[in-house]
PDB file of C-alpha atoms in Angstrom:
ATOM      1  CA  UNK W   1     -49.088  32.350 -39.173  1.00 47.00           C
ATOM      2  CA  UNK W   2     -47.646  32.494 -35.710  1.00 50.00           C
ATOM      3  CA  UNK W   3     -46.683  29.342 -33.763  1.00 49.00           C
ATOM      4  CA  UNK W   4     -46.603  29.720 -29.959  1.00 51.00           C
ATOM      5  CA  UNK W   5     -43.809  27.687 -28.436  1.00 48.00           C
ATOM      6  CA  UNK W   6     -44.458  28.952 -24.966  1.00 51.00           C
ATOM      7  CA  UNK W   7     -47.065  27.023 -22.904  1.00 55.00           C
ATOM      8  CA  UNK W   8     -47.358  28.722 -19.515  1.00 56.00           C
ATOM      9  CA  UNK W   9     -49.888  26.199 -18.128  1.00 53.00           C
ATOM     10  CA  UNK W  10     -47.641  23.229 -18.855  1.00 54.00           C
ATOM     11  CA  UNK W  11     -44.549  25.002 -17.465  1.00 55.00           C
ATOM     12  CA  UNK W  12     -46.389  25.814 -14.219  1.00 50.00           C
ATOM     13  CA  UNK W  13     -47.489  22.246 -13.909  1.00 57.00           C
ATOM     14  CA  UNK W  14     -43.929  20.933 -14.482  1.00 52.00           C
ATOM     15  CA  UNK W  15     -42.585  23.375 -11.911  1.00 56.00           C
ATOM     16  CA  UNK W  16     -45.178  22.247  -9.358  1.00 56.00           C
ATOM     17  CA  UNK W  17     -44.329  18.633 -10.041  1.00 52.00           C
ATOM     18  CA  UNK W  18     -40.583  19.422  -9.598  1.00 53.00           C
ATOM     19  CA  UNK W  19     -41.199  21.138  -6.289  1.00 56.00           C
ATOM     20  CA  UNK W  20     -43.309  18.217  -5.108  1.00 54.00           C
ATOM     21  CA  UNK W  21     -40.622  15.709  -5.883  1.00 49.00           C
ATOM     22  CA  UNK W  22     -37.985  17.902  -4.289  1.00 50.00           C
ATOM     23  CA  UNK W  23     -40.086  18.313  -1.169  1.00 55.00           C
ATOM     24  CA  UNK W  24     -40.630  14.625  -1.071  1.00 54.00           C
ATOM     25  CA  UNK W  25     -36.871  13.870  -1.414  1.00 55.00           C
ATOM     26  CA  UNK W  26     -36.055  16.606   1.100  1.00 55.00           C
ATOM     27  CA  UNK W  27     -38.283  15.017   3.691  1.00 58.00           C
ATOM     28  CA  UNK W  28     -36.803  11.562   3.493  1.00 74.00           C
ATOM     29  CA  UNK W  29     -33.103  12.068   2.840  1.00 72.00           C
ATOM     30  CA  UNK W  30     -32.178  11.508   6.514  1.00 74.00           C
ATOM     31  CA  UNK W  31     -33.615   7.968   6.336  1.00 79.00           C
ATOM     32  CA  UNK W  32     -30.761   7.078   4.012  1.00 80.00           C
ATOM     33  CA  UNK W  33     -27.980   9.266   5.494  1.00 85.00           C
ATOM     34  CA  UNK W  34     -28.492   8.675   9.213  1.00 88.00           C
ATOM     35  CA  UNK W  35     -28.125   4.876   9.203  1.00 89.00           C
ATOM     36  CA  UNK W  36     -24.953   5.148   7.122  1.00 89.00           C
ATOM     37  CA  UNK W  37     -23.505   7.769   9.452  1.00 90.00           C
ATOM     38  CA  UNK W  38     -24.392   5.714  12.465  1.00 91.00           C
ATOM     39  CA  UNK W  39     -22.759   2.600  11.003  1.00 92.00           C
ATOM     40  CA  UNK W  40     -19.645   4.593  10.190  1.00 90.00           C
ATOM     41  CA  UNK W  41     -19.473   6.048  13.705  1.00 91.00           C
ATOM     42  CA  UNK W  42     -19.903   2.628  15.179  1.00 90.00           C
ATOM     43  CA  UNK W  43     -17.258   0.747  13.184  1.00 90.00           C
ATOM     44  CA  UNK W  44     -14.777   3.591  12.401  1.00 88.00           C
ATOM     45  CA  UNK W  45     -15.023   6.675  14.543  1.00 90.00           C
ATOM     46  CA  UNK W  46     -15.677   5.000  17.975  1.00 90.00           C
ATOM     47  CA  UNK W  47     -12.834   2.443  17.610  1.00 88.00           C
ATOM     48  CA  UNK W  48     -10.456   5.164  16.391  1.00 89.00           C
ATOM     49  CA  UNK W  49     -11.180   7.529  19.388  1.00 91.00           C
ATOM     50  CA  UNK W  50     -11.277   4.613  21.857  1.00 89.00           C
ATOM     51  CA  UNK W  51      -7.935   3.248  20.508  1.00 88.00           C
ATOM     52  CA  UNK W  52      -6.374   6.761  20.787  1.00 91.00           C
ATOM     53  CA  UNK W  53      -7.544   6.979  24.392  1.00 93.00           C
ATOM     54  CA  UNK W  54      -6.284   3.501  25.364  1.00 92.00           C
ATOM     55  CA  UNK W  55      -2.858   4.454  24.075  1.00 94.00           C
ATOM     56  CA  UNK W  56      -2.520   6.700  27.131  1.00 95.00           C
ATOM     57  CA  UNK W  57      -3.617   3.958  29.591  1.00 94.00           C
ATOM     58  CA  UNK W  58      -2.450   0.610  30.969  1.00 92.00           C
ATOM     59  CA  UNK W  59      -5.508  -1.252  29.515  1.00 91.00           C
ATOM     60  CA  UNK W  60      -4.982  -5.003  29.466  1.00 88.00           C
ATOM     61  CA  UNK W  61      -8.358  -6.038  28.096  1.00 80.00           C
ATOM     62  CA  UNK W  62      -9.360  -7.254  31.536  1.00 81.00           C
ATOM     63  CA  UNK W  63      -9.342  -4.153  33.685  1.00 77.00           C
ATOM     64  CA  UNK W  64     -12.638  -2.408  33.203  1.00 75.00           C
ATOM     65  CA  UNK W  65     -11.249   0.979  34.376  1.00 83.00           C
ATOM     66  CA  UNK W  66      -7.671   1.260  33.006  1.00 89.00           C
ATOM     67  CA  UNK W  67      -5.324   3.761  34.644  1.00 91.00           C
ATOM     68  CA  UNK W  68      -4.204   6.831  32.802  1.00 94.00           C
ATOM     69  CA  UNK W  69      -0.370   6.626  32.372  1.00 93.00           C
ATOM     70  CA  UNK W  70       0.204   9.665  30.158  1.00 92.00           C
ATOM     71  CA  UNK W  71       3.119   9.232  27.779  1.00 94.00           C
ATOM     72  CA  UNK W  72       4.582   6.177  29.498  1.00 95.00           C
ATOM     73  CA  UNK W  73       3.641   3.845  26.633  1.00 94.00           C
ATOM     74  CA  UNK W  74       5.197   6.127  24.063  1.00 95.00           C
ATOM     75  CA  UNK W  75       8.384   6.509  26.186  1.00 95.00           C
ATOM     76  CA  UNK W  76       8.687   2.698  26.372  1.00 93.00           C
ATOM     77  CA  UNK W  77       8.119   2.431  22.610  1.00 92.00           C
ATOM     78  CA  UNK W  78      11.021   4.777  21.773  1.00 93.00           C
ATOM     79  CA  UNK W  79      13.367   3.466  24.499  1.00 94.00           C
ATOM     80  CA  UNK W  80      12.752  -0.283  24.071  1.00 92.00           C
ATOM     81  CA  UNK W  81      15.467  -1.936  21.812  1.00 93.00           C
ATOM     82  CA  UNK W  82      12.995  -4.394  20.234  1.00 92.00           C
ATOM     83  CA  UNK W  83      10.520  -1.512  19.440  1.00 93.00           C
ATOM     84  CA  UNK W  84      13.287   0.654  17.991  1.00 94.00           C
ATOM     85  CA  UNK W  85      14.477  -2.313  15.864  1.00 95.00           C
ATOM     86  CA  UNK W  86      10.863  -2.811  14.649  1.00 95.00           C
ATOM     87  CA  UNK W  87      10.594   0.867  13.788  1.00 94.00           C
ATOM     88  CA  UNK W  88      13.876   0.759  11.781  1.00 96.00           C
ATOM     89  CA  UNK W  89      12.844  -2.455  10.015  1.00 96.00           C
ATOM     90  CA  UNK W  90       9.495  -0.869   9.080  1.00 96.00           C
ATOM     91  CA  UNK W  91      11.216   2.184   7.588  1.00 96.00           C
ATOM     92  CA  UNK W  92      13.746   0.027   5.719  1.00 97.00           C
ATOM     93  CA  UNK W  93      11.002  -2.229   4.227  1.00 97.00           C
ATOM     94  CA  UNK W  94       8.903   0.739   3.194  1.00 95.00           C
ATOM     95  CA  UNK W  95      11.799   2.570   1.562  1.00 96.00           C
ATOM     96  CA  UNK W  96      13.319  -0.550  -0.172  1.00 97.00           C
ATOM     97  CA  UNK W  97      10.016  -1.795  -1.569  1.00 97.00           C
ATOM     98  CA  UNK W  98       8.979   1.660  -2.744  1.00 95.00           C
ATOM     99  CA  UNK W  99      12.138   2.330  -4.677  1.00 96.00           C
ATOM    100  CA  UNK W 100      12.886  -1.164  -6.028  1.00 97.00           C
ATOM    101  CA  UNK W 101       9.271  -2.110  -6.765  1.00 97.00           C
ATOM    102  CA  UNK W 102       8.824   1.165  -8.630  1.00 96.00           C
ATOM    103  CA  UNK W 103      11.875   0.569 -10.850  1.00 96.00           C
ATOM    104  CA  UNK W 104      11.000  -3.085 -11.420  1.00 97.00           C
ATOM    105  CA  UNK W 105       7.352  -2.320 -12.236  1.00 96.00           C
ATOM    106  CA  UNK W 106       8.424   0.455 -14.632  1.00 96.00           C
ATOM    107  CA  UNK W 107      10.901  -1.831 -16.394  1.00 95.00           C
ATOM    108  CA  UNK W 108       8.313  -4.556 -16.793  1.00 95.00           C
ATOM    109  CA  UNK W 109       5.814  -2.110 -18.156  1.00 94.00           C
ATOM    110  CA  UNK W 110       8.267  -0.709 -20.703  1.00 93.00           C
ATOM    111  CA  UNK W 111       9.255  -4.194 -21.780  1.00 92.00           C
ATOM    112  CA  UNK W 112       5.635  -5.392 -22.196  1.00 92.00           C
ATOM    113  CA  UNK W 113       4.312  -2.117 -23.757  1.00 89.00           C
ATOM    114  CA  UNK W 114       5.321  -3.356 -27.146  1.00 81.00           C
ATOM    115  CA  UNK W 115       4.330  -5.479 -30.112  1.00 74.00           C
ATOM    116  CA  UNK W 116       5.607  -8.626 -28.402  1.00 79.00           C
ATOM    117  CA  UNK W 117       3.400 -11.553 -29.379  1.00 81.00           C
ATOM    118  CA  UNK W 118       3.282 -13.007 -25.872  1.00 85.00           C
ATOM    119  CA  UNK W 119       2.893  -9.616 -24.086  1.00 86.00           C
ATOM    120  CA  UNK W 120      -0.694 -10.431 -22.796  1.00 89.00           C
ATOM    121  CA  UNK W 121       0.438 -13.771 -21.413  1.00 91.00           C
ATOM    122  CA  UNK W 122       3.493 -12.268 -19.766  1.00 90.00           C
ATOM    123  CA  UNK W 123       1.430  -9.430 -18.246  1.00 92.00           C
ATOM    124  CA  UNK W 124      -0.860 -12.071 -16.680  1.00 92.00           C
ATOM    125  CA  UNK W 125       2.027 -14.086 -15.351  1.00 93.00           C
ATOM    126  CA  UNK W 126       3.683 -11.016 -13.749  1.00 94.00           C
ATOM    127  CA  UNK W 127       0.439  -9.727 -12.383  1.00 95.00           C
ATOM    128  CA  UNK W 128      -0.910 -13.097 -10.974  1.00 95.00           C
ATOM    129  CA  UNK W 129       1.094 -13.011  -7.703  1.00 95.00           C
ATOM    130  CA  UNK W 130      -0.633  -9.744  -6.707  1.00 94.00           C
ATOM    131  CA  UNK W 131      -3.991 -11.468  -6.819  1.00 94.00           C
ATOM    132  CA  UNK W 132      -2.942 -14.115  -4.249  1.00 94.00           C
ATOM    133  CA  UNK W 133      -3.641 -13.546  -0.545  1.00 94.00           C
ATOM    134  CA  UNK W 134      -0.453 -12.392   1.361  1.00 94.00           C
ATOM    135  CA  UNK W 135      -0.821 -15.261   3.807  1.00 95.00           C
ATOM    136  CA  UNK W 136      -0.697 -17.811   0.944  1.00 95.00           C
ATOM    137  CA  UNK W 137       2.377 -16.067  -0.434  1.00 95.00           C
ATOM    138  CA  UNK W 138       3.942 -16.178   2.977  1.00 95.00           C
ATOM    139  CA  UNK W 139       3.503 -19.914   3.421  1.00 96.00           C
ATOM    140  CA  UNK W 140       4.663 -20.590  -0.187  1.00 96.00           C
ATOM    141  CA  UNK W 141       7.900 -18.699   0.308  1.00 96.00           C
ATOM    142  CA  UNK W 142       8.429 -19.926   3.811  1.00 96.00           C
ATOM    143  CA  UNK W 143       8.668 -23.391   2.348  1.00 95.00           C
ATOM    144  CA  UNK W 144      10.651 -22.354  -0.632  1.00 95.00           C
ATOM    145  CA  UNK W 145      13.309 -20.531   1.386  1.00 95.00           C
ATOM    146  CA  UNK W 146      13.924 -23.227   3.979  1.00 94.00           C
ATOM    147  CA  UNK W 147      17.541 -24.727   4.055  1.00 93.00           C
ATOM    148  CA  UNK W 148      16.172 -27.875   2.309  1.00 92.00           C
ATOM    149  CA  UNK W 149      13.663 -26.005   0.170  1.00 93.00           C
ATOM    150  CA  UNK W 150      13.287 -25.763  -3.581  1.00 95.00           C
ATOM    151  CA  UNK W 151      15.438 -22.631  -3.967  1.00 95.00           C
ATOM    152  CA  UNK W 152      18.555 -24.194  -2.395  1.00 95.00           C
ATOM    153  CA  UNK W 153      17.916 -27.497  -4.186  1.00 95.00           C
ATOM    154  CA  UNK W 154      17.828 -25.603  -7.495  1.00 95.00           C
ATOM    155  CA  UNK W 155      21.078 -23.780  -6.689  1.00 94.00           C
ATOM    156  CA  UNK W 156      22.779 -27.085  -5.859  1.00 93.00           C
ATOM    157  CA  UNK W 157      21.553 -28.699  -9.064  1.00 94.00           C
ATOM    158  CA  UNK W 158      23.017 -25.768 -11.038  1.00 92.00           C
ATOM    159  CA  UNK W 159      26.359 -26.142  -9.320  1.00 92.00           C
ATOM    160  CA  UNK W 160      25.790 -22.979  -7.247  1.00 91.00           C
ATOM    161  CA  UNK W 161      25.596 -24.749  -3.866  1.00 89.00           C
ATOM    162  CA  UNK W 162      27.873 -22.140  -2.386  1.00 90.00           C
ATOM    163  CA  UNK W 163      25.001 -19.647  -2.736  1.00 92.00           C
ATOM    164  CA  UNK W 164      22.571 -21.775  -0.720  1.00 93.00           C
ATOM    165  CA  UNK W 165      21.509 -20.016   2.463  1.00 94.00           C
ATOM    166  CA  UNK W 166      19.227 -20.254   5.441  1.00 94.00           C
ATOM    167  CA  UNK W 167      17.360 -17.432   3.879  1.00 96.00           C
ATOM    168  CA  UNK W 168      14.877 -16.799   6.720  1.00 95.00           C
ATOM    169  CA  UNK W 169      16.884 -18.144   9.565  1.00 94.00           C
ATOM    170  CA  UNK W 170      19.958 -15.976   9.141  1.00 94.00           C
ATOM    171  CA  UNK W 171      19.526 -12.611  10.757  1.00 93.00           C
ATOM    172  CA  UNK W 172      21.886 -10.942   8.298  1.00 94.00           C
ATOM    173  CA  UNK W 173      19.730 -11.805   5.221  1.00 96.00           C
ATOM    174  CA  UNK W 174      16.325 -12.517   6.617  1.00 96.00           C
ATOM    175  CA  UNK W 175      15.059  -8.968   6.155  1.00 96.00           C
ATOM    176  CA  UNK W 176      16.392  -8.781   2.608  1.00 96.00           C
ATOM    177  CA  UNK W 177      14.649 -12.116   1.881  1.00 96.00           C
ATOM    178  CA  UNK W 178      11.335 -10.740   3.180  1.00 96.00           C
ATOM    179  CA  UNK W 179      11.722  -7.572   1.018  1.00 97.00           C
ATOM    180  CA  UNK W 180      12.459  -9.705  -2.038  1.00 96.00           C
ATOM    181  CA  UNK W 181       9.256 -11.694  -1.548  1.00 97.00           C
ATOM    182  CA  UNK W 182       7.179  -8.454  -1.139  1.00 96.00           C
ATOM    183  CA  UNK W 183       8.631  -7.081  -4.341  1.00 97.00           C
ATOM    184  CA  UNK W 184       8.011 -10.386  -6.185  1.00 96.00           C
ATOM    185  CA  UNK W 185       4.386 -10.292  -5.183  1.00 96.00           C
ATOM    186  CA  UNK W 186       3.513  -6.650  -5.867  1.00 96.00           C
ATOM    187  CA  UNK W 187       5.774  -5.647  -8.727  1.00 96.00           C
ATOM    188  CA  UNK W 188       3.046  -6.827 -11.129  1.00 96.00           C
ATOM    189  CA  UNK W 189       0.582  -4.274  -9.587  1.00 96.00           C
ATOM    190  CA  UNK W 190       3.062  -1.499 -10.177  1.00 97.00           C
ATOM    191  CA  UNK W 191       3.505  -2.816 -13.699  1.00 96.00           C
ATOM    192  CA  UNK W 192      -0.188  -2.626 -14.395  1.00 96.00           C
ATOM    193  CA  UNK W 193      -0.350   0.987 -13.102  1.00 96.00           C
ATOM    194  CA  UNK W 194       2.511   1.984 -15.436  1.00 96.00           C
ATOM    195  CA  UNK W 195       1.012   0.171 -18.323  1.00 95.00           C
ATOM    196  CA  UNK W 196      -2.154   2.304 -17.807  1.00 94.00           C
ATOM    197  CA  UNK W 197       0.020   5.365 -17.745  1.00 93.00           C
ATOM    198  CA  UNK W 198       1.855   4.415 -20.894  1.00 93.00           C
ATOM    199  CA  UNK W 199      -1.433   4.255 -22.773  1.00 90.00           C
ATOM    200  CA  UNK W 200      -1.755   7.959 -22.135  1.00 88.00           C
ATOM    201  CA  UNK W 201       1.626   8.840 -23.612  1.00 89.00           C
ATOM    202  CA  UNK W 202       0.967  10.333 -27.092  1.00 89.00           C
ATOM    203  CA  UNK W 203       2.639   8.234 -29.750  1.00 87.00           C
ATOM    204  CA  UNK W 204       3.085  11.353 -32.010  1.00 90.00           C
ATOM    205  CA  UNK W 205       5.225  12.962 -29.325  1.00 89.00           C
ATOM    206  CA  UNK W 206       7.557  10.022 -29.174  1.00 88.00           C
ATOM    207  CA  UNK W 207       7.669   9.866 -32.986  1.00 89.00           C
ATOM    208  CA  UNK W 208       8.516  13.572 -33.183  1.00 91.00           C
ATOM    209  CA  UNK W 209      11.280  13.138 -30.680  1.00 89.00           C
ATOM    210  CA  UNK W 210      12.723  10.199 -32.651  1.00 89.00           C
ATOM    211  CA  UNK W 211      12.550  12.237 -35.882  1.00 89.00           C
ATOM    212  CA  UNK W 212      14.509  15.023 -34.102  1.00 87.00           C
ATOM    213  CA  UNK W 213      17.201  12.522 -33.367  1.00 88.00           C
ATOM    214  CA  UNK W 214      16.498  11.663 -29.747  1.00 89.00           C
ATOM    215  CA  UNK W 215      17.818   8.280 -28.657  1.00 90.00           C
ATOM    216  CA  UNK W 216      15.670   5.666 -26.834  1.00 89.00           C
ATOM    217  CA  UNK W 217      17.104   6.752 -23.465  1.00 91.00           C
ATOM    218  CA  UNK W 218      16.490  10.433 -24.258  1.00 92.00           C
ATOM    219  CA  UNK W 219      12.925   9.750 -25.242  1.00 91.00           C
ATOM    220  CA  UNK W 220      12.415   7.775 -21.990  1.00 91.00           C
ATOM    221  CA  UNK W 221      14.066  10.361 -19.762  1.00 90.00           C
ATOM    222  CA  UNK W 222      12.687  13.615 -21.254  1.00 90.00           C
ATOM    223  CA  UNK W 223       9.318  12.425 -22.620  1.00 90.00           C
ATOM    224  CA  UNK W 224       7.984   9.203 -21.205  1.00 92.00           C
ATOM    225  CA  UNK W 225       9.006   9.451 -17.566  1.00 91.00           C
ATOM    226  CA  UNK W 226       7.720  13.078 -17.045  1.00 90.00           C
ATOM    227  CA  UNK W 227       4.393  12.061 -18.588  1.00 91.00           C
ATOM    228  CA  UNK W 228       4.267   9.063 -16.174  1.00 93.00           C
ATOM    229  CA  UNK W 229       4.563  11.191 -13.046  1.00 90.00           C
ATOM    230  CA  UNK W 230       0.793  10.742 -12.176  1.00 90.00           C
ATOM    231  CA  UNK W 231       1.210   7.016 -12.485  1.00 92.00           C
ATOM    232  CA  UNK W 232       4.341   7.180 -10.365  1.00 92.00           C
ATOM    233  CA  UNK W 233       2.470   9.109  -7.735  1.00 90.00           C
ATOM    234  CA  UNK W 234      -0.220   6.397  -7.462  1.00 91.00           C
ATOM    235  CA  UNK W 235       2.304   3.495  -7.595  1.00 94.00           C
ATOM    236  CA  UNK W 236       4.693   4.900  -5.012  1.00 93.00           C
ATOM    237  CA  UNK W 237       1.975   6.038  -2.627  1.00 91.00           C
ATOM    238  CA  UNK W 238       0.347   2.633  -2.615  1.00 93.00           C
ATOM    239  CA  UNK W 239       3.741   0.819  -2.150  1.00 95.00           C
ATOM    240  CA  UNK W 240       4.856   3.131   0.624  1.00 93.00           C
ATOM    241  CA  UNK W 241       1.666   2.778   2.651  1.00 93.00           C
ATOM    242  CA  UNK W 242       1.605  -0.992   2.150  1.00 94.00           C
ATOM    243  CA  UNK W 243       5.241  -1.245   3.225  1.00 94.00           C
ATOM    244  CA  UNK W 244       4.697   0.756   6.392  1.00 94.00           C
ATOM    245  CA  UNK W 245       1.721  -1.374   7.400  1.00 93.00           C
ATOM    246  CA  UNK W 246       3.223  -4.707   6.398  1.00 94.00           C
ATOM    247  CA  UNK W 247       2.164  -7.602   8.622  1.00 95.00           C
ATOM    248  CA  UNK W 248       0.929 -10.762   6.837  1.00 94.00           C
ATOM    249  CA  UNK W 249       4.005 -11.876   5.027  1.00 94.00           C
ATOM    250  CA  UNK W 250       6.434 -11.095   7.876  1.00 95.00           C
ATOM    251  CA  UNK W 251       4.255 -12.823  10.479  1.00 96.00           C
ATOM    252  CA  UNK W 252       3.861 -15.951   8.392  1.00 96.00           C
ATOM    253  CA  UNK W 253       7.337 -16.269   7.116  1.00 96.00           C
ATOM    254  CA  UNK W 254       9.410 -15.359  10.162  1.00 95.00           C
ATOM    255  CA  UNK W 255       7.111 -14.188  12.965  1.00 93.00           C
ATOM    256  CA  UNK W 256       9.569 -11.297  13.324  1.00 93.00           C
ATOM    257  CA  UNK W 257      12.551 -13.429  13.822  1.00 90.00           C
ATOM    258  CA  UNK W 258      15.240 -14.626  13.940  1.00 92.00           C
ATOM    259  CA  UNK W 259      15.490 -12.591  17.104  1.00 91.00           C
ATOM    260  CA  UNK W 260      14.098  -9.153  16.070  1.00 93.00           C
ATOM    261  CA  UNK W 261      15.725  -9.270  12.567  1.00 95.00           C
ATOM    262  CA  UNK W 262      12.370  -8.928  10.724  1.00 96.00           C
ATOM    263  CA  UNK W 263      10.233  -7.403  13.469  1.00 95.00           C
ATOM    264  CA  UNK W 264       7.979  -4.594  12.279  1.00 96.00           C
ATOM    265  CA  UNK W 265       5.706  -2.218  14.093  1.00 95.00           C
ATOM    266  CA  UNK W 266       2.617  -4.172  12.917  1.00 95.00           C
ATOM    267  CA  UNK W 267       4.049  -7.460  14.203  1.00 96.00           C
ATOM    268  CA  UNK W 268       5.143  -6.128  17.545  1.00 95.00           C
ATOM    269  CA  UNK W 269       1.719  -4.509  17.922  1.00 95.00           C
ATOM    270  CA  UNK W 270       0.046  -7.836  17.383  1.00 95.00           C
ATOM    271  CA  UNK W 271       2.341  -9.588  19.914  1.00 94.00           C
ATOM    272  CA  UNK W 272       1.846  -6.928  22.548  1.00 93.00           C
ATOM    273  CA  UNK W 273      -1.901  -7.018  22.173  1.00 92.00           C
ATOM    274  CA  UNK W 274      -2.809 -10.681  21.625  1.00 92.00           C
ATOM    275  CA  UNK W 275       0.177 -12.513  23.174  1.00 92.00           C
ATOM    276  CA  UNK W 276       1.220 -10.211  26.081  1.00 91.00           C
ATOM    277  CA  UNK W 277      -2.262  -8.670  26.692  1.00 91.00           C
ATOM    278  CA  UNK W 278      -0.854  -5.172  26.800  1.00 93.00           C
ATOM    279  CA  UNK W 279      -3.564  -3.523  24.724  1.00 93.00           C
ATOM    280  CA  UNK W 280      -2.655   0.002  25.964  1.00 94.00           C
ATOM    281  CA  UNK W 281       0.905  -0.343  24.769  1.00 95.00           C
ATOM    282  CA  UNK W 282      -0.262  -1.924  21.485  1.00 94.00           C
ATOM    283  CA  UNK W 283      -2.707   1.016  21.025  1.00 94.00           C
ATOM    284  CA  UNK W 284       0.223   3.370  21.450  1.00 95.00           C
ATOM    285  CA  UNK W 285       2.206   1.508  18.744  1.00 95.00           C
ATOM    286  CA  UNK W 286      -0.792   1.629  16.450  1.00 93.00           C
ATOM    287  CA  UNK W 287      -1.194   5.378  17.027  1.00 94.00           C
ATOM    288  CA  UNK W 288       2.503   6.025  16.201  1.00 94.00           C
ATOM    289  CA  UNK W 289       2.261   3.806  13.140  1.00 94.00           C
ATOM    290  CA  UNK W 290      -0.807   5.728  12.027  1.00 92.00           C
ATOM    291  CA  UNK W 291       0.983   9.041  12.370  1.00 94.00           C
ATOM    292  CA  UNK W 292       3.992   7.682  10.471  1.00 93.00           C
ATOM    293  CA  UNK W 293       1.847   6.523   7.636  1.00 91.00           C
ATOM    294  CA  UNK W 294       0.052   9.835   7.301  1.00 91.00           C
ATOM    295  CA  UNK W 295       3.273  11.885   7.603  1.00 92.00           C
ATOM    296  CA  UNK W 296       5.191   9.881   4.941  1.00 89.00           C
ATOM    297  CA  UNK W 297       2.162   9.670   2.661  1.00 86.00           C
ATOM    298  CA  UNK W 298       1.634  13.423   2.871  1.00 89.00           C
ATOM    299  CA  UNK W 299       5.282  14.308   2.258  1.00 87.00           C
ATOM    300  CA  UNK W 300       5.507  11.873  -0.686  1.00 84.00           C
ATOM    301  CA  UNK W 301       2.296  13.091  -2.288  1.00 81.00           C
ATOM    302  CA  UNK W 302       3.449  16.732  -1.870  1.00 84.00           C
ATOM    303  CA  UNK W 303       6.790  16.021  -3.421  1.00 82.00           C
ATOM    304  CA  UNK W 304       5.365  14.046  -6.348  1.00 77.00           C
ATOM    305  CA  UNK W 305       2.668  16.652  -6.951  1.00 76.00           C
ATOM    306  CA  UNK W 306       5.421  19.216  -7.268  1.00 77.00           C
ATOM    307  CA  UNK W 307       7.111  17.086  -9.918  1.00 70.00           C
ATOM    308  CA  UNK W 308       3.761  16.769 -11.737  1.00 64.00           C
ATOM    309  CA  UNK W 309       3.402  20.532 -11.947  1.00 57.00           C
ATOM    310  CA  UNK W 310       6.961  20.997 -13.142  1.00 59.00           C
ATOM    311  CA  UNK W 311       6.521  18.295 -15.726  1.00 56.00           C
TER     312      UNK W 311
END
C-alpha cells in the first residue's frame, strides 16, 4: 500500500495564504517605520545638524539670524586659557578614571568571585553607589568633603588631623578629590562587568594550569586576564566615554572651581550657553567634545579588539 505524503492542493493554498500575508504586511510597513523615522529626525538629526551649524555662528539665542563667523569660535576655544584648562582636566579625568576604575573593578571582581559567604552582600554594597543619581552623589560628597565635614571629623577622631584638607576648595587637590568620588561611584559597575566575564572563564583551564604548577599570579596573568579582554573592552569603553562627558558630579560638587581647577568641557559648555548666552560658542565646544569622544572611543576599541584577536 502506498501512502501519499504530498498534497498539492494544500500546498498551493498555504502558498497563496503566505503571499496574501506578505502582501498585506508589505503594504502597511511604512505606517510603522515612517513615524519612528520622523520622530528620530525631529529629536536627533535636526538638533545635531542645527548644533553643528550654530558652532560656526555667533548665535546668542536671541538673534534670529546669527552671523556666520567661520572658525572664530574654535580659535577662541583653543586659545582661551579657561577652555584649555577645561580640555586638559577633561582628558585627565577620563584617563585617570579609566585606568584606576578598571584596576579597582577587576580587583573587587576577583576578590568576590569566590566561595566567600558574604560575597552576595558585598557585591550589593559595592554596586549600590552606581545605582544612585550622579546629582545625589555630588551633594553627598560635597557635604562630606567640606572642611568641617564627616571625613575631616573622622580623621581628627583617629588622630590623623594633619591629613584633614579642604578637599574641594584647594586647587591642588580638588581635581583628585572629584576623580576619587567618580571612581567610588562607578567601580561597582566595572566590578559587575568583570564578574560576568569571570563566569565565562572555564574552571577546567584554571585547574589544568594549577596542576601544571602555575602560581596564582601566573594563572591570573596568562589565563584569566586574556580571557577577560572582552569584558575589559566593555568596561574601559564605558568608563572612557563617561569620563569625557562628565558634568553632573563636577557641577554639583565644585561648579568647576576653585578657579578653573576642576572645569571640564561639559561644565564650561553649560556656562557659556546658559549663563553667558553664547550658544554659538557653546555649540562649538559641544562639537569638539563630540569629536574627542568619538576619536578616543574608536582608538580604544581598535586597540582592545587587537588584544582580543591576539588573546
